[in-house]
């Protein structure tokens, strides 16, 4: 039987800030985005702030209302990345099978190690405190899904053991939404069928789950039953990318299509650059929209020939916006995401249909990539992006992200393609 650990650094951003600034220890603290750029929400909080009712996602004013003495800190993402790498070096002392799940979480496969999983978990927690000044909760189990559930059960600074003998008692009473990759919409669909807990999912009729979610329904039931046999990837040998995307909340609301075009161009430039950086092309483009009443939706479109060109992504994103948004309200946030990724040399047949104009555009965009790499993301900009500089963050090109198969934030099957 395998021994899998899931290590989760507690209140990671807030813990790093306290580790670097001892004067903040013993005070309720929240790491928050920028008010000026309308990202003013709580990204992380320490235990003292949590005890006052402060929650991740609270607006700053809400958090301060709950806790008037709250220390509000702006994020320092470079520092969090450094601490994450230091934690991974600790993990690497025990095994070369270390798979990150975001900055603050990792799975480890310690099967066959001289020390058992509980001993290794205790050492990891001890070293995190002694070497880095932060704490971690560790789940010890026989698969990845249950190890992660274990690390979530007791916080902060705790080890939880989930075995084949006790998992029904410890995990089945938990909400179904605690199960890995179950997001809001999947949780709502399960609730609509009277499936509220992980145990409900485990006992559910497989035909019902298949009807609701297709093959993903089988995965849900398997996870609930502890039948996850997915491996922990070795260091540097991670799964292929699932999607590449970027989104932004603008400093002011987008009032019309001309405003939206500026943001879409910036987002598509950043996503196309990341596609080329990874040697990928996409066959699906998704547009994500949130209005100023915080209602949001996503629309997707598939196409036959893969692309990694900004203009193609922009044309598709704009057409999705025109087809789906009536401008009843101004737009607060926009996002563009590319999925169904293939290697850029997907097939010789694709190149046969690439006309001379497309080839010139690709050469031009790759040249721009090189210039931005050498001289910074703002070295070259489209003229349209200068028409209203107050709409854009300067570093929007550097904020795009890539999502691997192992780390999809939500396995939610309700993502239809137009």
mmCIF file of C-alpha atoms in Angstrom:
data_model
loop_
_atom_site.group_PDB
_atom_site.id
_atom_site.type_symbol
_atom_site.label_atom_id
_atom_site.label_comp_id
_atom_site.label_asym_id
_atom_site.label_seq_id
_atom_site.Cartn_x
_atom_site.Cartn_y
_atom_site.Cartn_z
ATOM 1 C CA UNK A 1 0.000 0.000 0.000
ATOM 2 C CA UNK A 2 1.251 3.461 -0.884
ATOM 3 C CA UNK A 3 2.036 6.191 1.648
ATOM 4 C CA UNK A 4 1.086 9.622 0.331
ATOM 5 C CA UNK A 5 1.507 12.924 2.161
ATOM 6 C CA UNK A 6 -0.188 16.206 1.382
ATOM 7 C CA UNK A 7 1.528 19.197 2.966
ATOM 8 C CA UNK A 8 -0.409 22.474 3.147
ATOM 9 C CA UNK A 9 1.350 25.577 4.461
ATOM 10 C CA UNK A 10 -1.114 27.282 6.807
ATOM 11 C CA UNK A 11 -2.321 30.794 5.917
ATOM 12 C CA UNK A 12 0.649 30.920 3.577
ATOM 13 C CA UNK A 13 0.852 34.569 2.491
ATOM 14 C CA UNK A 14 0.067 35.835 5.983
ATOM 15 C CA UNK A 15 2.502 33.372 7.573
ATOM 16 C CA UNK A 16 5.329 34.497 5.288
ATOM 17 C CA UNK A 17 4.675 38.143 6.162
ATOM 18 C CA UNK A 18 4.768 37.330 9.892
ATOM 19 C CA UNK A 19 7.946 35.284 9.462
ATOM 20 C CA UNK A 20 9.679 38.211 7.764
ATOM 21 C CA UNK A 21 8.223 40.863 10.073
ATOM 22 C CA UNK A 22 8.248 39.593 13.683
ATOM 23 C CA UNK A 23 6.549 42.798 14.853
ATOM 24 C CA UNK A 24 3.360 41.567 13.132
ATOM 25 C CA UNK A 25 3.198 38.377 15.177
ATOM 26 C CA UNK A 26 0.447 38.406 17.732
ATOM 27 C CA UNK A 27 -1.624 40.815 15.636
ATOM 28 C CA UNK A 28 -4.603 39.997 13.399
ATOM 29 C CA UNK A 29 -3.295 40.314 9.844
ATOM 30 C CA UNK A 30 -4.683 40.048 6.326
ATOM 31 C CA UNK A 31 -2.867 40.121 2.993
ATOM 32 C CA UNK A 32 -5.078 42.095 0.617
ATOM 33 C CA UNK A 33 -5.072 43.273 -2.978
ATOM 34 C CA UNK A 34 -4.949 46.885 -4.086
ATOM 35 C CA UNK A 35 -7.927 49.133 -3.394
ATOM 36 C CA UNK A 36 -6.808 51.508 -6.125
ATOM 37 C CA UNK A 37 -6.900 48.746 -8.738
ATOM 38 C CA UNK A 38 -10.145 47.365 -7.297
ATOM 39 C CA UNK A 39 -8.513 44.124 -6.219
ATOM 40 C CA UNK A 40 -9.187 45.105 -2.626
ATOM 41 C CA UNK A 41 -10.121 41.729 -1.167
ATOM 42 C CA UNK A 42 -8.567 39.482 1.452
ATOM 43 C CA UNK A 43 -6.179 36.999 -0.173
ATOM 44 C CA UNK A 44 -5.018 35.398 3.075
ATOM 45 C CA UNK A 45 -5.389 35.941 6.810
ATOM 46 C CA UNK A 46 -3.753 34.621 9.955
ATOM 47 C CA UNK A 47 -5.490 32.701 12.725
ATOM 48 C CA UNK A 48 -6.106 35.812 14.819
ATOM 49 C CA UNK A 49 -7.918 37.513 11.942
ATOM 50 C CA UNK A 50 -9.825 34.316 11.241
ATOM 51 C CA UNK A 51 -10.983 34.257 14.885
ATOM 52 C CA UNK A 52 -12.486 37.718 14.323
ATOM 53 C CA UNK A 53 -14.536 36.389 11.416
ATOM 54 C CA UNK A 54 -12.305 37.641 8.580
ATOM 55 C CA UNK A 55 -12.653 35.399 5.517
ATOM 56 C CA UNK A 56 -10.706 35.012 2.299
ATOM 57 C CA UNK A 57 -12.570 36.983 -0.363
ATOM 58 C CA UNK A 58 -13.893 39.631 2.029
ATOM 59 C CA UNK A 59 -13.616 43.199 0.788
ATOM 60 C CA UNK A 60 -11.090 45.170 2.823
ATOM 61 C CA UNK A 61 -13.820 47.330 4.340
ATOM 62 C CA UNK A 62 -15.727 44.223 5.401
ATOM 63 C CA UNK A 63 -12.619 42.726 7.002
ATOM 64 C CA UNK A 64 -11.802 45.941 8.879
ATOM 65 C CA UNK A 65 -15.402 46.222 10.064
ATOM 66 C CA UNK A 66 -15.125 42.719 11.540
ATOM 67 C CA UNK A 67 -11.702 43.436 13.018
ATOM 68 C CA UNK A 68 -10.970 47.167 13.527
ATOM 69 C CA UNK A 69 -7.352 46.506 14.605
ATOM 70 C CA UNK A 70 -6.626 44.408 11.484
ATOM 71 C CA UNK A 71 -3.171 44.890 9.961
ATOM 72 C CA UNK A 72 -3.637 45.130 6.163
ATOM 73 C CA UNK A 73 -0.577 44.110 4.108
ATOM 74 C CA UNK A 74 -0.157 44.269 0.336
ATOM 75 C CA UNK A 75 1.064 40.992 -1.240
ATOM 76 C CA UNK A 76 4.711 40.306 -2.109
ATOM 77 C CA UNK A 77 4.400 37.449 -4.583
ATOM 78 C CA UNK A 78 8.131 37.096 -5.195
ATOM 79 C CA UNK A 79 8.701 36.379 -1.513
ATOM 80 C CA UNK A 80 5.939 33.774 -1.459
ATOM 81 C CA UNK A 81 7.556 32.050 -4.426
ATOM 82 C CA UNK A 82 10.903 31.968 -2.593
ATOM 83 C CA UNK A 83 9.317 30.377 0.493
ATOM 84 C CA UNK A 84 7.503 27.859 -1.705
ATOM 85 C CA UNK A 85 10.781 26.772 -3.296
ATOM 86 C CA UNK A 86 12.413 26.459 0.132
ATOM 87 C CA UNK A 87 9.589 24.194 1.304
ATOM 88 C CA UNK A 88 10.018 22.045 -1.787
ATOM 89 C CA UNK A 89 13.710 21.649 -0.970
ATOM 90 C CA UNK A 90 12.682 20.295 2.435
ATOM 91 C CA UNK A 91 10.325 17.819 0.766
ATOM 92 C CA UNK A 92 13.069 16.734 -1.648
ATOM 93 C CA UNK A 93 15.158 15.497 1.298
ATOM 94 C CA UNK A 94 12.641 12.674 1.721
ATOM 95 C CA UNK A 95 11.567 11.752 -1.832
ATOM 96 C CA UNK A 96 11.953 12.771 -5.462
ATOM 97 C CA UNK A 97 8.199 12.327 -5.961
ATOM 98 C CA UNK A 98 7.066 15.845 -5.030
ATOM 99 C CA UNK A 99 4.119 17.315 -6.910
ATOM 100 C CA UNK A 100 3.118 20.960 -6.284
ATOM 101 C CA UNK A 101 -0.543 21.948 -6.100
ATOM 102 C CA UNK A 102 -0.218 25.716 -6.081
ATOM 103 C CA UNK A 103 2.411 27.675 -4.145
ATOM 104 C CA UNK A 104 1.511 26.403 -0.702
ATOM 105 C CA UNK A 105 0.604 22.747 -1.210
ATOM 106 C CA UNK A 106 2.486 19.642 -2.314
ATOM 107 C CA UNK A 107 1.931 15.898 -2.507
ATOM 108 C CA UNK A 108 4.766 13.549 -1.580
ATOM 109 C CA UNK A 109 4.990 9.819 -2.201
ATOM 110 C CA UNK A 110 7.132 8.417 0.628
ATOM 111 C CA UNK A 111 6.329 4.746 0.005
ATOM 112 C CA UNK A 112 9.318 2.596 0.935
ATOM 113 C CA UNK A 113 11.181 5.321 2.836
ATOM 114 C CA UNK A 114 13.097 4.287 5.944
ATOM 115 C CA UNK A 115 10.850 6.459 8.110
ATOM 116 C CA UNK A 116 7.107 6.040 8.033
ATOM 117 C CA UNK A 117 4.709 8.692 6.793
ATOM 118 C CA UNK A 118 3.747 9.983 10.239
ATOM 119 C CA UNK A 119 7.402 10.450 11.223
ATOM 120 C CA UNK A 120 8.158 12.287 7.982
ATOM 121 C CA UNK A 121 5.087 14.490 8.432
ATOM 122 C CA UNK A 122 6.283 15.449 11.918
ATOM 123 C CA UNK A 123 9.753 16.297 10.610
ATOM 124 C CA UNK A 124 8.344 18.441 7.798
ATOM 125 C CA UNK A 125 6.237 20.417 10.259
ATOM 126 C CA UNK A 126 9.187 20.833 12.620
ATOM 127 C CA UNK A 127 11.532 22.025 9.853
ATOM 128 C CA UNK A 128 8.934 24.433 8.427
ATOM 129 C CA UNK A 129 8.763 26.159 11.818
ATOM 130 C CA UNK A 130 12.480 26.033 12.585
ATOM 131 C CA UNK A 131 13.862 26.921 9.149
ATOM 132 C CA UNK A 132 11.166 29.175 7.699
ATOM 133 C CA UNK A 133 9.046 30.352 10.624
ATOM 134 C CA UNK A 134 5.784 29.031 9.152
ATOM 135 C CA UNK A 135 3.526 26.088 9.957
ATOM 136 C CA UNK A 136 2.113 23.277 7.838
ATOM 137 C CA UNK A 137 -0.698 20.765 8.162
ATOM 138 C CA UNK A 138 -0.002 17.325 6.703
ATOM 139 C CA UNK A 139 -2.390 14.600 5.649
ATOM 140 C CA UNK A 140 -1.058 11.031 5.599
ATOM 141 C CA UNK A 141 -3.013 8.502 3.568
ATOM 142 C CA UNK A 142 -2.932 5.800 0.916
ATOM 143 C CA UNK A 143 -3.917 8.067 -2.015
ATOM 144 C CA UNK A 144 -3.666 11.702 -3.102
ATOM 145 C CA UNK A 145 -7.328 12.632 -2.678
ATOM 146 C CA UNK A 146 -7.568 11.416 0.916
ATOM 147 C CA UNK A 147 -4.163 12.875 1.821
ATOM 148 C CA UNK A 148 -5.402 16.309 0.752
ATOM 149 C CA UNK A 149 -8.647 15.891 2.661
ATOM 150 C CA UNK A 150 -6.557 14.921 5.697
ATOM 151 C CA UNK A 151 -4.446 18.074 5.567
ATOM 152 C CA UNK A 152 -7.650 20.141 5.479
ATOM 153 C CA UNK A 153 -9.195 18.458 8.539
ATOM 154 C CA UNK A 154 -6.935 19.913 11.246
ATOM 155 C CA UNK A 155 -5.259 23.308 11.058
ATOM 156 C CA UNK A 156 -2.859 24.789 11.887
ATOM 157 C CA UNK A 157 0.272 22.698 12.428
ATOM 158 C CA UNK A 158 -1.244 19.223 12.635
ATOM 159 C CA UNK A 159 -0.917 15.752 11.172
ATOM 160 C CA UNK A 160 -4.033 13.771 10.234
ATOM 161 C CA UNK A 161 -3.918 10.092 9.315
ATOM 162 C CA UNK A 162 -6.514 8.642 6.919
ATOM 163 C CA UNK A 163 -6.414 4.859 6.580
ATOM 164 C CA UNK A 164 -8.503 2.250 4.736
ATOM 165 C CA UNK A 165 -10.014 1.407 8.135
ATOM 166 C CA UNK A 166 -11.029 4.934 9.240
ATOM 167 C CA UNK A 167 -11.753 6.931 6.079
ATOM 168 C CA UNK A 168 -15.494 6.277 6.123
ATOM 169 C CA UNK A 169 -15.762 7.537 9.684
ATOM 170 C CA UNK A 170 -13.553 10.606 9.144
ATOM 171 C CA UNK A 171 -14.325 11.653 5.582
ATOM 172 C CA UNK A 172 -17.788 10.496 4.572
ATOM 173 C CA UNK A 173 -19.597 13.009 6.846
ATOM 174 C CA UNK A 174 -17.759 15.916 5.147
ATOM 175 C CA UNK A 175 -19.564 18.105 2.563
ATOM 176 C CA UNK A 176 -19.324 16.845 -1.008
ATOM 177 C CA UNK A 177 -17.763 20.179 -1.929
ATOM 178 C CA UNK A 178 -14.641 19.225 0.060
ATOM 179 C CA UNK A 179 -13.864 16.517 -2.497
ATOM 180 C CA UNK A 180 -11.012 17.350 -4.856
ATOM 181 C CA UNK A 181 -12.039 19.230 -8.025
ATOM 182 C CA UNK A 182 -15.675 19.654 -6.946
ATOM 183 C CA UNK A 183 -16.613 23.284 -7.538
ATOM 184 C CA UNK A 184 -19.689 25.364 -6.894
ATOM 185 C CA UNK A 185 -21.729 24.232 -9.878
ATOM 186 C CA UNK A 186 -20.948 20.553 -9.362
ATOM 187 C CA UNK A 187 -21.823 20.909 -5.683
ATOM 188 C CA UNK A 188 -25.144 22.510 -6.616
ATOM 189 C CA UNK A 189 -25.924 19.695 -9.050
ATOM 190 C CA UNK A 190 -25.166 17.097 -6.379
ATOM 191 C CA UNK A 191 -27.338 18.917 -3.842
ATOM 192 C CA UNK A 192 -30.175 18.945 -6.359
ATOM 193 C CA UNK A 193 -30.110 15.149 -6.242
ATOM 194 C CA UNK A 194 -29.912 15.018 -2.445
ATOM 195 C CA UNK A 195 -26.183 14.243 -2.404
ATOM 196 C CA UNK A 196 -24.766 16.514 0.287
ATOM 197 C CA UNK A 197 -21.815 14.614 1.752
ATOM 198 C CA UNK A 198 -18.863 12.624 0.469
ATOM 199 C CA UNK A 199 -20.591 9.528 1.857
ATOM 200 C CA UNK A 200 -23.700 10.362 -0.188
ATOM 201 C CA UNK A 201 -21.551 10.456 -3.323
ATOM 202 C CA UNK A 202 -19.860 7.164 -2.400
ATOM 203 C CA UNK A 203 -23.253 5.455 -1.957
ATOM 204 C CA UNK A 204 -24.906 7.099 -4.976
ATOM 205 C CA UNK A 205 -26.091 5.089 -7.950
ATOM 206 C CA UNK A 206 -23.358 5.180 -10.574
ATOM 207 C CA UNK A 207 -25.959 5.570 -13.343
ATOM 208 C CA UNK A 208 -27.219 8.762 -11.688
ATOM 209 C CA UNK A 209 -23.713 10.210 -11.474
ATOM 210 C CA UNK A 210 -22.995 9.270 -15.080
ATOM 211 C CA UNK A 211 -26.214 10.925 -16.164
ATOM 212 C CA UNK A 212 -25.283 14.104 -14.295
ATOM 213 C CA UNK A 213 -21.585 14.333 -15.158
ATOM 214 C CA UNK A 214 -20.678 11.711 -17.746
ATOM 215 C CA UNK A 215 -17.312 10.026 -17.151
ATOM 216 C CA UNK A 216 -16.518 12.616 -14.495
ATOM 217 C CA UNK A 217 -19.296 11.070 -12.411
ATOM 218 C CA UNK A 218 -17.327 7.817 -12.275
ATOM 219 C CA UNK A 219 -14.276 9.767 -11.088
ATOM 220 C CA UNK A 220 -16.332 11.411 -8.337
ATOM 221 C CA UNK A 221 -17.558 8.085 -6.995
ATOM 222 C CA UNK A 222 -14.075 6.576 -7.192
ATOM 223 C CA UNK A 223 -12.614 9.472 -5.225
ATOM 224 C CA UNK A 224 -15.291 9.155 -2.542
ATOM 225 C CA UNK A 225 -14.602 5.413 -2.249
ATOM 226 C CA UNK A 226 -10.844 5.926 -1.935
ATOM 227 C CA UNK A 227 -10.081 4.336 -5.299
ATOM 228 C CA UNK A 228 -7.695 7.054 -6.501
ATOM 229 C CA UNK A 229 -4.509 5.501 -7.924
ATOM 230 C CA UNK A 230 -3.107 8.624 -9.618
ATOM 231 C CA UNK A 231 0.670 8.831 -9.138
ATOM 232 C CA UNK A 232 2.607 11.639 -7.486
ATOM 233 C CA UNK A 233 4.754 13.120 -10.230
ATOM 234 C CA UNK A 234 8.514 13.186 -9.874
ATOM 235 C CA UNK A 235 10.263 16.525 -9.485
ATOM 236 C CA UNK A 236 10.438 18.241 -12.867
ATOM 237 C CA UNK A 237 8.180 15.680 -14.526
ATOM 238 C CA UNK A 238 4.722 17.217 -14.343
ATOM 239 C CA UNK A 239 1.580 16.706 -16.347
ATOM 240 C CA UNK A 240 0.944 18.634 -19.548
ATOM 241 C CA UNK A 241 -0.861 21.929 -19.436
ATOM 242 C CA UNK A 242 -4.628 21.865 -19.471
ATOM 243 C CA UNK A 243 -5.273 25.536 -20.151
ATOM 244 C CA UNK A 244 -3.576 28.909 -20.368
ATOM 245 C CA UNK A 245 -5.386 32.100 -19.458
ATOM 246 C CA UNK A 246 -5.382 35.541 -17.937
ATOM 247 C CA UNK A 247 -8.001 37.783 -16.367
ATOM 248 C CA UNK A 248 -8.099 41.233 -14.820
ATOM 249 C CA UNK A 249 -10.297 43.525 -12.784
ATOM 250 C CA UNK A 250 -9.960 46.979 -14.301
ATOM 251 C CA UNK A 251 -9.448 50.192 -12.273
ATOM 252 C CA UNK A 252 -12.799 51.440 -13.572
ATOM 253 C CA UNK A 253 -15.822 49.721 -15.081
ATOM 254 C CA UNK A 254 -15.892 49.020 -18.806
ATOM 255 C CA UNK A 255 -18.786 51.055 -20.156
ATOM 256 C CA UNK A 256 -18.880 49.946 -23.793
ATOM 257 C CA UNK A 257 -17.310 47.740 -26.441
ATOM 258 C CA UNK A 258 -14.461 50.178 -27.098
ATOM 259 C CA UNK A 259 -13.378 49.870 -23.466
ATOM 260 C CA UNK A 260 -13.675 46.097 -23.666
ATOM 261 C CA UNK A 261 -11.540 45.936 -26.815
ATOM 262 C CA UNK A 262 -8.603 47.522 -24.992
ATOM 263 C CA UNK A 263 -8.700 44.896 -22.257
ATOM 264 C CA UNK A 264 -9.312 42.021 -24.671
ATOM 265 C CA UNK A 265 -6.296 43.007 -26.765
ATOM 266 C CA UNK A 266 -4.089 43.110 -23.671
ATOM 267 C CA UNK A 267 -5.370 39.760 -22.397
ATOM 268 C CA UNK A 268 -5.086 38.043 -25.781
ATOM 269 C CA UNK A 269 -1.549 39.353 -26.263
ATOM 270 C CA UNK A 270 -0.536 37.897 -22.895
ATOM 271 C CA UNK A 271 -2.238 34.528 -23.434
ATOM 272 C CA UNK A 272 -0.891 34.138 -26.974
ATOM 273 C CA UNK A 273 2.624 34.906 -25.708
ATOM 274 C CA UNK A 274 2.315 32.207 -23.048
ATOM 275 C CA UNK A 275 1.045 29.710 -25.637
ATOM 276 C CA UNK A 276 4.093 30.363 -27.813
ATOM 277 C CA UNK A 277 6.395 30.255 -24.791
ATOM 278 C CA UNK A 278 5.154 26.733 -24.065
ATOM 279 C CA UNK A 279 5.210 25.645 -27.714
ATOM 280 C CA UNK A 280 1.427 25.212 -27.744
ATOM 281 C CA UNK A 281 -1.602 26.127 -29.824
ATOM 282 C CA UNK A 282 -5.240 25.993 -28.746
ATOM 283 C CA UNK A 283 -8.489 24.759 -30.251
ATOM 284 C CA UNK A 284 -10.847 26.353 -27.719
ATOM 285 C CA UNK A 285 -11.068 29.969 -26.578
ATOM 286 C CA UNK A 286 -13.180 30.896 -23.554
ATOM 287 C CA UNK A 287 -14.336 34.368 -22.535
ATOM 288 C CA UNK A 288 -15.091 35.076 -18.873
ATOM 289 C CA UNK A 289 -17.144 38.140 -17.920
ATOM 290 C CA UNK A 290 -18.097 39.631 -14.541
ATOM 291 C CA UNK A 291 -20.365 42.685 -14.421
ATOM 292 C CA UNK A 292 -20.404 45.370 -11.740
ATOM 293 C CA UNK A 293 -23.135 43.489 -9.857
ATOM 294 C CA UNK A 294 -20.610 40.593 -9.561
ATOM 295 C CA UNK A 295 -22.630 38.263 -11.802
ATOM 296 C CA UNK A 296 -20.335 36.247 -14.018
ATOM 297 C CA UNK A 297 -20.401 33.670 -16.799
ATOM 298 C CA UNK A 298 -18.117 31.958 -19.297
ATOM 299 C CA UNK A 299 -18.681 31.286 -23.011
ATOM 300 C CA UNK A 300 -16.476 29.076 -25.175
ATOM 301 C CA UNK A 301 -15.959 28.427 -28.848
ATOM 302 C CA UNK A 302 -14.111 25.596 -30.567
ATOM 303 C CA UNK A 303 -12.519 25.866 -34.000
ATOM 304 C CA UNK A 304 -10.858 23.468 -36.398
ATOM 305 C CA UNK A 305 -7.340 24.844 -36.862
ATOM 306 C CA UNK A 306 -5.217 25.425 -33.729
ATOM 307 C CA UNK A 307 -3.750 28.900 -33.185
ATOM 308 C CA UNK A 308 -1.441 30.832 -30.891
ATOM 309 C CA UNK A 309 -1.854 34.244 -32.522
ATOM 310 C CA UNK A 310 -3.167 37.254 -30.603
ATOM 311 C CA UNK A 311 -5.387 38.448 -33.433
ATOM 312 C CA UNK A 312 -7.156 35.083 -33.679
ATOM 313 C CA UNK A 313 -7.783 34.978 -29.932
ATOM 314 C CA UNK A 314 -9.006 38.580 -29.977
ATOM 315 C CA UNK A 315 -11.413 38.022 -32.882
ATOM 316 C CA UNK A 316 -12.959 34.988 -31.192
ATOM 317 C CA UNK A 317 -13.154 36.674 -27.770
ATOM 318 C CA UNK A 318 -14.787 39.782 -29.204
ATOM 319 C CA UNK A 319 -17.323 37.731 -31.155
ATOM 320 C CA UNK A 320 -18.194 35.825 -27.963
ATOM 321 C CA UNK A 321 -18.662 39.103 -26.115
ATOM 322 C CA UNK A 322 -20.868 40.533 -28.848
ATOM 323 C CA UNK A 323 -22.990 37.385 -28.945
ATOM 324 C CA UNK A 324 -23.422 37.015 -25.194
ATOM 325 C CA UNK A 325 -23.354 40.443 -23.533
ATOM 326 C CA UNK A 326 -26.142 43.015 -23.835
ATOM 327 C CA UNK A 327 -24.403 45.780 -21.840
ATOM 328 C CA UNK A 328 -27.252 45.989 -19.343
ATOM 329 C CA UNK A 329 -24.524 46.710 -16.788
ATOM 330 C CA UNK A 330 -20.916 47.852 -17.054
ATOM 331 C CA UNK A 331 -18.242 45.138 -16.931
ATOM 332 C CA UNK A 332 -15.948 44.900 -13.908
ATOM 333 C CA UNK A 333 -13.656 42.010 -14.930
ATOM 334 C CA UNK A 334 -12.715 40.157 -18.116
ATOM 335 C CA UNK A 335 -10.765 36.972 -18.723
ATOM 336 C CA UNK A 336 -9.556 34.972 -21.719
ATOM 337 C CA UNK A 337 -8.635 31.298 -21.448
ATOM 338 C CA UNK A 338 -7.359 28.844 -24.056
ATOM 339 C CA UNK A 339 -8.005 25.108 -23.764
ATOM 340 C CA UNK A 340 -7.748 21.897 -25.796
ATOM 341 C CA UNK A 341 -4.051 22.604 -26.228
ATOM 342 C CA UNK A 342 -1.891 20.850 -28.813
ATOM 343 C CA UNK A 343 1.765 21.002 -29.719
ATOM 344 C CA UNK A 344 2.462 23.915 -32.072
ATOM 345 C CA UNK A 345 3.802 21.398 -34.583
ATOM 346 C CA UNK A 346 0.529 19.495 -34.192
ATOM 347 C CA UNK A 347 0.476 18.189 -37.733
ATOM 348 C CA UNK A 348 1.903 18.926 -41.138
ATOM 349 C CA UNK A 349 -1.648 19.235 -42.414
ATOM 350 C CA UNK A 350 -2.233 22.290 -40.240
ATOM 351 C CA UNK A 351 0.734 24.039 -41.835
ATOM 352 C CA UNK A 352 -0.596 23.362 -45.317
ATOM 353 C CA UNK A 353 -3.556 25.601 -44.583
ATOM 354 C CA UNK A 354 -1.480 28.362 -42.998
ATOM 355 C CA UNK A 355 -1.418 31.171 -45.526
ATOM 356 C CA UNK A 356 1.431 33.596 -46.068
ATOM 357 C CA UNK A 357 -0.274 36.346 -44.070
ATOM 358 C CA UNK A 358 -0.634 34.084 -41.015
ATOM 359 C CA UNK A 359 3.041 33.132 -41.279
ATOM 360 C CA UNK A 360 4.050 36.812 -41.283
ATOM 361 C CA UNK A 361 1.823 37.522 -38.283
ATOM 362 C CA UNK A 362 3.344 34.642 -36.352
ATOM 363 C CA UNK A 363 6.862 35.833 -37.139
ATOM 364 C CA UNK A 364 5.936 39.353 -36.008
ATOM 365 C CA UNK A 365 4.422 38.158 -32.729
ATOM 366 C CA UNK A 366 7.434 35.986 -31.948
ATOM 367 C CA UNK A 367 9.703 38.984 -32.563
ATOM 368 C CA UNK A 368 7.612 40.998 -30.103
ATOM 369 C CA UNK A 369 7.962 38.143 -27.592
ATOM 370 C CA UNK A 370 11.757 38.363 -27.850
ATOM 371 C CA UNK A 371 11.762 42.145 -27.414
ATOM 372 C CA UNK A 372 9.517 41.939 -24.336
ATOM 373 C CA UNK A 373 11.657 39.164 -22.897
ATOM 374 C CA UNK A 374 14.809 41.258 -23.250
ATOM 375 C CA UNK A 375 13.471 44.677 -22.327
ATOM 376 C CA UNK A 376 10.385 44.029 -20.191
ATOM 377 C CA UNK A 377 6.699 43.382 -20.781
ATOM 378 C CA UNK A 378 5.956 47.054 -21.478
ATOM 379 C CA UNK A 379 8.705 47.454 -24.105
ATOM 380 C CA UNK A 380 6.182 47.203 -26.946
ATOM 381 C CA UNK A 381 2.450 47.907 -26.834
ATOM 382 C CA UNK A 382 -0.366 48.134 -29.322
ATOM 383 C CA UNK A 383 -1.455 51.688 -30.030
ATOM 384 C CA UNK A 384 -4.989 50.844 -28.894
ATOM 385 C CA UNK A 385 -3.628 50.070 -25.407
ATOM 386 C CA UNK A 386 -2.400 53.655 -25.110
ATOM 387 C CA UNK A 387 -5.798 55.173 -25.885
ATOM 388 C CA UNK A 388 -6.844 54.879 -22.227
ATOM 389 C CA UNK A 389 -3.867 53.890 -20.046
ATOM 390 C CA UNK A 390 -5.981 54.149 -16.874
ATOM 391 C CA UNK A 391 -7.735 50.912 -17.841
ATOM 392 C CA UNK A 392 -4.628 48.740 -17.735
ATOM 393 C CA UNK A 393 -2.161 47.518 -15.175
ATOM 394 C CA UNK A 394 1.376 47.869 -16.500
ATOM 395 C CA UNK A 395 2.231 44.261 -15.743
ATOM 396 C CA UNK A 396 -0.814 42.551 -17.248
ATOM 397 C CA UNK A 397 1.402 40.538 -19.603
ATOM 398 C CA UNK A 398 3.257 39.102 -16.605
ATOM 399 C CA UNK A 399 0.111 37.980 -14.758
ATOM 400 C CA UNK A 400 -1.060 35.309 -17.162
ATOM 401 C CA UNK A 401 -1.172 31.758 -15.876
ATOM 402 C CA UNK A 402 -1.071 28.152 -16.950
ATOM 403 C CA UNK A 403 -3.149 25.384 -15.460
ATOM 404 C CA UNK A 404 -1.843 21.770 -15.513
ATOM 405 C CA UNK A 405 -4.127 18.775 -15.562
ATOM 406 C CA UNK A 406 -3.170 17.890 -12.000
ATOM 407 C CA UNK A 407 -4.162 21.325 -10.698
ATOM 408 C CA UNK A 408 -7.452 22.159 -12.350
ATOM 409 C CA UNK A 409 -9.265 24.411 -9.877
ATOM 410 C CA UNK A 410 -12.600 22.768 -10.558
ATOM 411 C CA UNK A 411 -13.307 19.567 -12.449
ATOM 412 C CA UNK A 412 -16.750 21.021 -13.069
ATOM 413 C CA UNK A 413 -18.193 19.407 -16.213
ATOM 414 C CA UNK A 414 -20.614 22.290 -16.802
ATOM 415 C CA UNK A 415 -18.338 24.047 -19.272
ATOM 416 C CA UNK A 416 -20.169 23.686 -22.563
ATOM 417 C CA UNK A 417 -18.576 24.596 -25.846
ATOM 418 C CA UNK A 418 -20.446 26.832 -28.242
#
